[in-house]
JSON list of C-alpha atoms in Angstrom, two decimals:
[
{"chain": "Y", "resi": 1, "resn": "UNK", "atom": "CA", "xyz": [136.40, 92.11, 154.21]},
{"chain": "Y", "resi": 2, "resn": "UNK", "atom": "CA", "xyz": [138.02, 93.36, 151.02]},
{"chain": "Y", "resi": 3, "resn": "UNK", "atom": "CA", "xyz": [136.28, 95.41, 148.35]},
{"chain": "Y", "resi": 4, "resn": "UNK", "atom": "CA", "xyz": [137.75, 95.36, 144.88]},
{"chain": "Y", "resi": 5, "resn": "UNK", "atom": "CA", "xyz": [136.25, 98.67, 143.77]},
{"chain": "Y", "resi": 6, "resn": "UNK", "atom": "CA", "xyz": [135.80, 101.96, 145.66]},
{"chain": "Y", "resi": 7, "resn": "UNK", "atom": "CA", "xyz": [132.25, 102.28, 144.30]},
{"chain": "Y", "resi": 8, "resn": "UNK", "atom": "CA", "xyz": [131.26, 98.91, 145.76]},
{"chain": "Y", "resi": 9, "resn": "UNK", "atom": "CA", "xyz": [132.80, 99.84, 149.11]},
{"chain": "Y", "resi": 10, "resn": "UNK", "atom": "CA", "xyz": [130.93, 103.15, 149.22]},
{"chain": "Y", "resi": 11, "resn": "UNK", "atom": "CA", "xyz": [127.62, 101.55, 148.24]},
{"chain": "Y", "resi": 12, "resn": "UNK", "atom": "CA", "xyz": [127.87, 98.73, 150.79]},
{"chain": "Y", "resi": 13, "resn": "UNK", "atom": "CA", "xyz": [129.07, 100.94, 153.64]},
{"chain": "Y", "resi": 14, "resn": "UNK", "atom": "CA", "xyz": [126.54, 103.71, 152.96]},
{"chain": "Y", "resi": 15, "resn": "UNK", "atom": "CA", "xyz": [123.61, 101.31, 152.96]},
{"chain": "Y", "resi": 16, "resn": "UNK", "atom": "CA", "xyz": [122.30, 99.60, 156.07]},
{"chain": "Y", "resi": 17, "resn": "UNK", "atom": "CA", "xyz": [122.99, 96.17, 154.57]},
{"chain": "Y", "resi": 18, "resn": "UNK", "atom": "CA", "xyz": [124.11, 93.66, 157.15]},
{"chain": "Y", "resi": 19, "resn": "UNK", "atom": "CA", "xyz": [124.54, 90.39, 155.34]},
{"chain": "Y", "resi": 20, "resn": "UNK", "atom": "CA", "xyz": [126.26, 87.30, 156.65]},
{"chain": "Y", "resi": 21, "resn": "UNK", "atom": "CA", "xyz": [127.42, 84.60, 154.26]},
{"chain": "Y", "resi": 22, "resn": "UNK", "atom": "CA", "xyz": [127.67, 81.25, 156.06]},
{"chain": "Y", "resi": 23, "resn": "UNK", "atom": "CA", "xyz": [129.15, 78.02, 154.76]},
{"chain": "Y", "resi": 24, "resn": "UNK", "atom": "CA", "xyz": [128.79, 74.49, 156.14]},
{"chain": "Y", "resi": 25, "resn": "UNK", "atom": "CA", "xyz": [131.35, 71.97, 154.87]},
{"chain": "Y", "resi": 26, "resn": "UNK", "atom": "CA", "xyz": [131.77, 68.21, 155.11]},
{"chain": "Y", "resi": 27, "resn": "UNK", "atom": "CA", "xyz": [134.98, 66.78, 153.62]},
{"chain": "Y", "resi": 28, "resn": "UNK", "atom": "CA", "xyz": [135.04, 62.98, 153.57]},
{"chain": "Y", "resi": 29, "resn": "UNK", "atom": "CA", "xyz": [137.94, 60.68, 152.81]},
{"chain": "Y", "resi": 30, "resn": "UNK", "atom": "CA", "xyz": [136.23, 57.32, 152.58]},
{"chain": "Y", "resi": 31, "resn": "UNK", "atom": "CA", "xyz": [137.96, 54.21, 151.18]},
{"chain": "Y", "resi": 32, "resn": "UNK", "atom": "CA", "xyz": [134.64, 52.49, 150.46]},
{"chain": "Y", "resi": 33, "resn": "UNK", "atom": "CA", "xyz": [132.67, 55.17, 148.58]},
{"chain": "Y", "resi": 34, "resn": "UNK", "atom": "CA", "xyz": [135.34, 57.68, 147.56]},
{"chain": "Y", "resi": 35, "resn": "UNK", "atom": "CA", "xyz": [136.54, 61.12, 148.57]},
{"chain": "Y", "resi": 36, "resn": "UNK", "atom": "CA", "xyz": [134.50, 64.29, 148.32]},
{"chain": "Y", "resi": 37, "resn": "UNK", "atom": "CA", "xyz": [133.29, 67.56, 149.75]},
{"chain": "Y", "resi": 38, "resn": "UNK", "atom": "CA", "xyz": [129.76, 68.83, 150.35]},
{"chain": "Y", "resi": 39, "resn": "UNK", "atom": "CA", "xyz": [129.13, 72.55, 150.80]},
{"chain": "Y", "resi": 40, "resn": "UNK", "atom": "CA", "xyz": [125.95, 74.37, 151.88]},
{"chain": "Y", "resi": 41, "resn": "UNK", "atom": "CA", "xyz": [125.74, 78.16, 151.66]},
{"chain": "Y", "resi": 42, "resn": "UNK", "atom": "CA", "xyz": [123.41, 80.71, 153.28]},
{"chain": "Y", "resi": 43, "resn": "UNK", "atom": "CA", "xyz": [123.11, 84.44, 152.74]},
{"chain": "Y", "resi": 44, "resn": "UNK", "atom": "CA", "xyz": [121.65, 85.72, 156.02]},
{"chain": "Y", "resi": 45, "resn": "UNK", "atom": "CA", "xyz": [118.71, 83.41, 156.76]},
{"chain": "Y", "resi": 46, "resn": "UNK", "atom": "CA", "xyz": [118.27, 82.44, 153.10]},
{"chain": "Y", "resi": 47, "resn": "UNK", "atom": "CA", "xyz": [119.51, 78.97, 152.24]},
{"chain": "Y", "resi": 48, "resn": "UNK", "atom": "CA", "xyz": [121.03, 79.24, 148.78]},
{"chain": "Y", "resi": 49, "resn": "UNK", "atom": "CA", "xyz": [122.24, 75.86, 147.62]},
{"chain": "Y", "resi": 50, "resn": "UNK", "atom": "CA", "xyz": [124.14, 72.67, 148.37]},
{"chain": "Y", "resi": 51, "resn": "UNK", "atom": "CA", "xyz": [126.80, 71.24, 146.08]},
{"chain": "Y", "resi": 52, "resn": "UNK", "atom": "CA", "xyz": [128.93, 68.12, 146.11]},
{"chain": "Y", "resi": 53, "resn": "UNK", "atom": "CA", "xyz": [132.21, 67.30, 144.40]},
{"chain": "Y", "resi": 54, "resn": "UNK", "atom": "CA", "xyz": [134.35, 64.19, 144.19]},
{"chain": "Y", "resi": 55, "resn": "UNK", "atom": "CA", "xyz": [138.08, 64.09, 143.62]},
{"chain": "Y", "resi": 56, "resn": "UNK", "atom": "CA", "xyz": [140.63, 61.33, 143.37]},
{"chain": "Y", "resi": 57, "resn": "UNK", "atom": "CA", "xyz": [143.31, 61.42, 146.04]},
{"chain": "Y", "resi": 58, "resn": "UNK", "atom": "CA", "xyz": [142.62, 64.82, 147.66]},
{"chain": "Y", "resi": 59, "resn": "UNK", "atom": "CA", "xyz": [144.50, 65.99, 150.74]},
{"chain": "Y", "resi": 60, "resn": "UNK", "atom": "CA", "xyz": [144.50, 69.04, 153.02]},
{"chain": "Y", "resi": 61, "resn": "UNK", "atom": "CA", "xyz": [146.20, 71.16, 150.33]},
{"chain": "Y", "resi": 62, "resn": "UNK", "atom": "CA", "xyz": [143.62, 70.34, 147.65]},
{"chain": "Y", "resi": 63, "resn": "UNK", "atom": "CA", "xyz": [141.60, 73.39, 146.57]},
{"chain": "Y", "resi": 64, "resn": "UNK", "atom": "CA", "xyz": [137.88, 72.88, 146.05]},
{"chain": "Y", "resi": 65, "resn": "UNK", "atom": "CA", "xyz": [135.96, 75.46, 143.99]},
{"chain": "Y", "resi": 66, "resn": "UNK", "atom": "CA", "xyz": [132.18, 75.86, 144.06]},
{"chain": "Y", "resi": 67, "resn": "UNK", "atom": "CA", "xyz": [130.23, 78.26, 141.82]},
{"chain": "Y", "resi": 68, "resn": "UNK", "atom": "CA", "xyz": [126.67, 78.59, 143.12]},
{"chain": "Y", "resi": 69, "resn": "UNK", "atom": "CA", "xyz": [123.66, 79.56, 141.02]},
{"chain": "Y", "resi": 70, "resn": "UNK", "atom": "CA", "xyz": [123.06, 82.82, 142.89]},
{"chain": "Y", "resi": 71, "resn": "UNK", "atom": "CA", "xyz": [126.53, 84.12, 141.93]},
{"chain": "Y", "resi": 72, "resn": "UNK", "atom": "CA", "xyz": [128.36, 83.16, 145.12]},
{"chain": "Y", "resi": 73, "resn": "UNK", "atom": "CA", "xyz": [131.76, 81.57, 144.53]},
{"chain": "Y", "resi": 74, "resn": "UNK", "atom": "CA", "xyz": [133.50, 79.65, 147.31]},
{"chain": "Y", "resi": 75, "resn": "UNK", "atom": "CA", "xyz": [137.02, 78.22, 147.31]},
{"chain": "Y", "resi": 76, "resn": "UNK", "atom": "CA", "xyz": [138.10, 75.98, 150.19]},
{"chain": "Y", "resi": 77, "resn": "UNK", "atom": "CA", "xyz": [141.20, 74.06, 151.25]},
{"chain": "Y", "resi": 78, "resn": "UNK", "atom": "CA", "xyz": [142.66, 72.66, 154.51]},
{"chain": "Y", "resi": 79, "resn": "UNK", "atom": "CA", "xyz": [139.88, 70.04, 154.59]},
{"chain": "Y", "resi": 80, "resn": "UNK", "atom": "CA", "xyz": [137.25, 72.79, 154.32]},
{"chain": "Y", "resi": 81, "resn": "UNK", "atom": "CA", "xyz": [138.54, 74.88, 157.23]},
{"chain": "Y", "resi": 82, "resn": "UNK", "atom": "CA", "xyz": [140.09, 77.72, 155.19]},
{"chain": "Y", "resi": 83, "resn": "UNK", "atom": "CA", "xyz": [138.83, 79.62, 152.16]},
{"chain": "Y", "resi": 84, "resn": "UNK", "atom": "CA", "xyz": [137.12, 82.66, 150.75]},
{"chain": "Y", "resi": 85, "resn": "UNK", "atom": "CA", "xyz": [133.80, 83.72, 149.25]},
{"chain": "Y", "resi": 86, "resn": "UNK", "atom": "CA", "xyz": [133.24, 86.17, 146.41]},
{"chain": "Y", "resi": 87, "resn": "UNK", "atom": "CA", "xyz": [130.18, 87.73, 144.81]},
{"chain": "Y", "resi": 88, "resn": "UNK", "atom": "CA", "xyz": [129.49, 89.40, 141.47]},
{"chain": "Y", "resi": 89, "resn": "UNK", "atom": "CA", "xyz": [130.42, 93.06, 141.67]},
{"chain": "Y", "resi": 90, "resn": "UNK", "atom": "CA", "xyz": [133.73, 92.56, 143.40]},
{"chain": "Y", "resi": 91, "resn": "UNK", "atom": "CA", "xyz": [132.96, 91.59, 147.01]},
{"chain": "Y", "resi": 92, "resn": "UNK", "atom": "CA", "xyz": [135.52, 89.08, 148.34]},
{"chain": "Y", "resi": 93, "resn": "UNK", "atom": "CA", "xyz": [136.08, 87.98, 151.93]},
{"chain": "Y", "resi": 94, "resn": "UNK", "atom": "CA", "xyz": [138.18, 85.38, 153.67]},
{"chain": "Y", "resi": 95, "resn": "UNK", "atom": "CA", "xyz": [136.05, 82.87, 155.54]},
{"chain": "Y", "resi": 96, "resn": "UNK", "atom": "CA", "xyz": [136.38, 82.67, 159.33]},
{"chain": "Y", "resi": 97, "resn": "UNK", "atom": "CA", "xyz": [136.33, 79.21, 160.91]},
{"chain": "Y", "resi": 98, "resn": "UNK", "atom": "CA", "xyz": [133.68, 79.17, 163.67]},
{"chain": "Y", "resi": 99, "resn": "UNK", "atom": "CA", "xyz": [133.21, 75.47, 164.49]},
{"chain": "Y", "resi": 100, "resn": "UNK", "atom": "CA", "xyz": [134.96, 72.26, 163.49]},
{"chain": "Y", "resi": 101, "resn": "UNK", "atom": "CA", "xyz": [135.13, 68.58, 164.27]},
{"chain": "Y", "resi": 102, "resn": "UNK", "atom": "CA", "xyz": [136.48, 65.41, 162.77]},
{"chain": "Y", "resi": 103, "resn": "UNK", "atom": "CA", "xyz": [135.63, 61.75, 162.86]},
{"chain": "Y", "resi": 104, "resn": "UNK", "atom": "CA", "xyz": [137.69, 58.65, 162.14]},
{"chain": "Y", "resi": 105, "resn": "UNK", "atom": "CA", "xyz": [135.80, 55.51, 161.15]},
{"chain": "Y", "resi": 106, "resn": "UNK", "atom": "CA", "xyz": [137.00, 51.93, 160.79]},
{"chain": "Y", "resi": 107, "resn": "UNK", "atom": "CA", "xyz": [135.66, 50.06, 157.75]},
{"chain": "Y", "resi": 108, "resn": "UNK", "atom": "CA", "xyz": [137.70, 46.85, 158.01]},
{"chain": "Y", "resi": 109, "resn": "UNK", "atom": "CA", "xyz": [138.84, 45.31, 161.28]},
{"chain": "Y", "resi": 110, "resn": "UNK", "atom": "CA", "xyz": [141.91, 43.18, 161.92]},
{"chain": "Y", "resi": 111, "resn": "UNK", "atom": "CA", "xyz": [142.75, 41.43, 165.15]},
{"chain": "Y", "resi": 112, "resn": "UNK", "atom": "CA", "xyz": [142.77, 44.27, 167.69]},
{"chain": "Y", "resi": 113, "resn": "UNK", "atom": "CA", "xyz": [143.35, 46.99, 165.08]},
{"chain": "Y", "resi": 114, "resn": "UNK", "atom": "CA", "xyz": [141.74, 48.75, 162.17]},
{"chain": "Y", "resi": 115, "resn": "UNK", "atom": "CA", "xyz": [142.98, 47.71, 158.71]},
{"chain": "Y", "resi": 116, "resn": "UNK", "atom": "CA", "xyz": [141.03, 50.30, 156.71]},
{"chain": "Y", "resi": 117, "resn": "UNK", "atom": "CA", "xyz": [139.84, 53.65, 158.05]},
{"chain": "Y", "resi": 118, "resn": "UNK", "atom": "CA", "xyz": [138.48, 56.93, 156.73]},
{"chain": "Y", "resi": 119, "resn": "UNK", "atom": "CA", "xyz": [138.24, 60.51, 157.95]},
{"chain": "Y", "resi": 120, "resn": "UNK", "atom": "CA", "xyz": [135.44, 63.07, 157.88]},
{"chain": "Y", "resi": 121, "resn": "UNK", "atom": "CA", "xyz": [135.96, 66.76, 158.64]},
{"chain": "Y", "resi": 122, "resn": "UNK", "atom": "CA", "xyz": [133.04, 69.08, 159.34]},
{"chain": "Y", "resi": 123, "resn": "UNK", "atom": "CA", "xyz": [133.30, 72.85, 159.63]},
{"chain": "Y", "resi": 124, "resn": "UNK", "atom": "CA", "xyz": [131.16, 75.99, 159.83]},
{"chain": "Y", "resi": 125, "resn": "UNK", "atom": "CA", "xyz": [132.55, 79.26, 158.45]},
{"chain": "Y", "resi": 126, "resn": "UNK", "atom": "CA", "xyz": [131.33, 82.79, 157.74]},
{"chain": "Y", "resi": 127, "resn": "UNK", "atom": "CA", "xyz": [132.55, 85.98, 156.10]},
{"chain": "Y", "resi": 128, "resn": "UNK", "atom": "CA", "xyz": [132.52, 87.97, 159.37]},
{"chain": "Y", "resi": 129, "resn": "UNK", "atom": "CA", "xyz": [130.30, 90.67, 157.90]},
{"chain": "Y", "resi": 130, "resn": "UNK", "atom": "CA", "xyz": [127.31, 92.39, 159.49]},
{"chain": "Y", "resi": 131, "resn": "UNK", "atom": "CA", "xyz": [125.25, 90.15, 161.71]},
{"chain": "Y", "resi": 132, "resn": "UNK", "atom": "CA", "xyz": [127.37, 86.96, 161.60]},
{"chain": "Y", "resi": 133, "resn": "UNK", "atom": "CA", "xyz": [127.68, 86.96, 165.39]},
{"chain": "Y", "resi": 134, "resn": "UNK", "atom": "CA", "xyz": [123.95, 86.27, 165.75]},
{"chain": "Y", "resi": 135, "resn": "UNK", "atom": "CA", "xyz": [124.21, 82.80, 164.20]},
{"chain": "Y", "resi": 136, "resn": "UNK", "atom": "CA", "xyz": [125.10, 79.68, 166.17]},
{"chain": "Y", "resi": 137, "resn": "UNK", "atom": "CA", "xyz": [127.18, 77.99, 163.45]},
{"chain": "Y", "resi": 138, "resn": "UNK", "atom": "CA", "xyz": [125.97, 74.58, 164.56]},
{"chain": "Y", "resi": 139, "resn": "UNK", "atom": "CA", "xyz": [127.50, 71.37, 163.25]},
{"chain": "Y", "resi": 140, "resn": "UNK", "atom": "CA", "xyz": [125.54, 68.27, 162.31]},
{"chain": "Y", "resi": 141, "resn": "UNK", "atom": "CA", "xyz": [127.35, 65.95, 164.74]},
{"chain": "Y", "resi": 142, "resn": "UNK", "atom": "CA", "xyz": [127.13, 63.23, 162.14]},
{"chain": "Y", "resi": 143, "resn": "UNK", "atom": "CA", "xyz": [126.02, 59.83, 163.32]},
{"chain": "Y", "resi": 144, "resn": "UNK", "atom": "CA", "xyz": [128.28, 56.88, 163.92]},
{"chain": "Y", "resi": 145, "resn": "UNK", "atom": "CA", "xyz": [128.85, 55.12, 160.59]},
{"chain": "Y", "resi": 146, "resn": "UNK", "atom": "CA", "xyz": [128.60, 51.71, 162.23]},
{"chain": "Y", "resi": 147, "resn": "UNK", "atom": "CA", "xyz": [131.07, 50.17, 164.63]},
{"chain": "Y", "resi": 148, "resn": "UNK", "atom": "CA", "xyz": [134.14, 51.88, 165.98]},
{"chain": "Y", "resi": 149, "resn": "UNK", "atom": "CA", "xyz": [134.75, 55.57, 165.57]},
{"chain": "Y", "resi": 150, "resn": "UNK", "atom": "CA", "xyz": [136.65, 58.33, 167.29]},
{"chain": "Y", "resi": 151, "resn": "UNK", "atom": "CA", "xyz": [135.99, 62.06, 167.29]},
{"chain": "Y", "resi": 152, "resn": "UNK", "atom": "CA", "xyz": [138.10, 64.96, 168.32]},
{"chain": "Y", "resi": 153, "resn": "UNK", "atom": "CA", "xyz": [140.97, 67.21, 167.43]},
{"chain": "Y", "resi": 154, "resn": "UNK", "atom": "CA", "xyz": [144.52, 66.65, 168.57]},
{"chain": "Y", "resi": 155, "resn": "UNK", "atom": "CA", "xyz": [146.01, 68.89, 171.23]},
{"chain": "Y", "resi": 156, "resn": "UNK", "atom": "CA", "xyz": [147.53, 71.99, 169.68]},
{"chain": "Y", "resi": 157, "resn": "UNK", "atom": "CA", "xyz": [145.03, 71.97, 166.80]},
{"chain": "Y", "resi": 158, "resn": "UNK", "atom": "CA", "xyz": [147.56, 70.84, 164.19]},
{"chain": "Y", "resi": 159, "resn": "UNK", "atom": "CA", "xyz": [144.73, 69.80, 161.89]},
{"chain": "Y", "resi": 160, "resn": "UNK", "atom": "CA", "xyz": [145.17, 66.09, 162.44]},
{"chain": "Y", "resi": 161, "resn": "UNK", "atom": "CA", "xyz": [142.13, 64.03, 163.29]},
{"chain": "Y", "resi": 162, "resn": "UNK", "atom": "CA", "xyz": [142.99, 62.20, 166.48]},
{"chain": "Y", "resi": 163, "resn": "UNK", "atom": "CA", "xyz": [140.72, 61.04, 169.27]},
{"chain": "Y", "resi": 164, "resn": "UNK", "atom": "CA", "xyz": [140.54, 62.92, 172.53]},
{"chain": "Y", "resi": 165, "resn": "UNK", "atom": "CA", "xyz": [140.24, 60.28, 175.24]}
]
């Protein structure tokens, strides 16, 4: 956690505030409907908002920026697994990855192989502040999109979506 002003640090630390900002992210690279990211944000138990964005040709290095109506600002990259959150008044914290999964779907089959596939990454993150340890950070475990799919992270967690057999 990083405070940008000493006054903000003193006020937050002197109070008994224990807030946890949680973010749920789905980044989808889909050749049939397009590429995009969906972000949900909670402040403690209060659901704040969900936003969606589309981009042409994004990759793991693409930065996605979301400005929520309650003043929360979230920037994400690495397919939604890395980022930070900031609030009005100077609070800024790096987000901690708590859960992740990926899914590879085939949209067009050839003879014994997939001609056209897409990837979906899902992650749960938080700012590590206050009571974040009391939340389960559950993922949706999205349903099969029809037909063949594979889930899992490669050995060594290099960020590539590969099936674990």
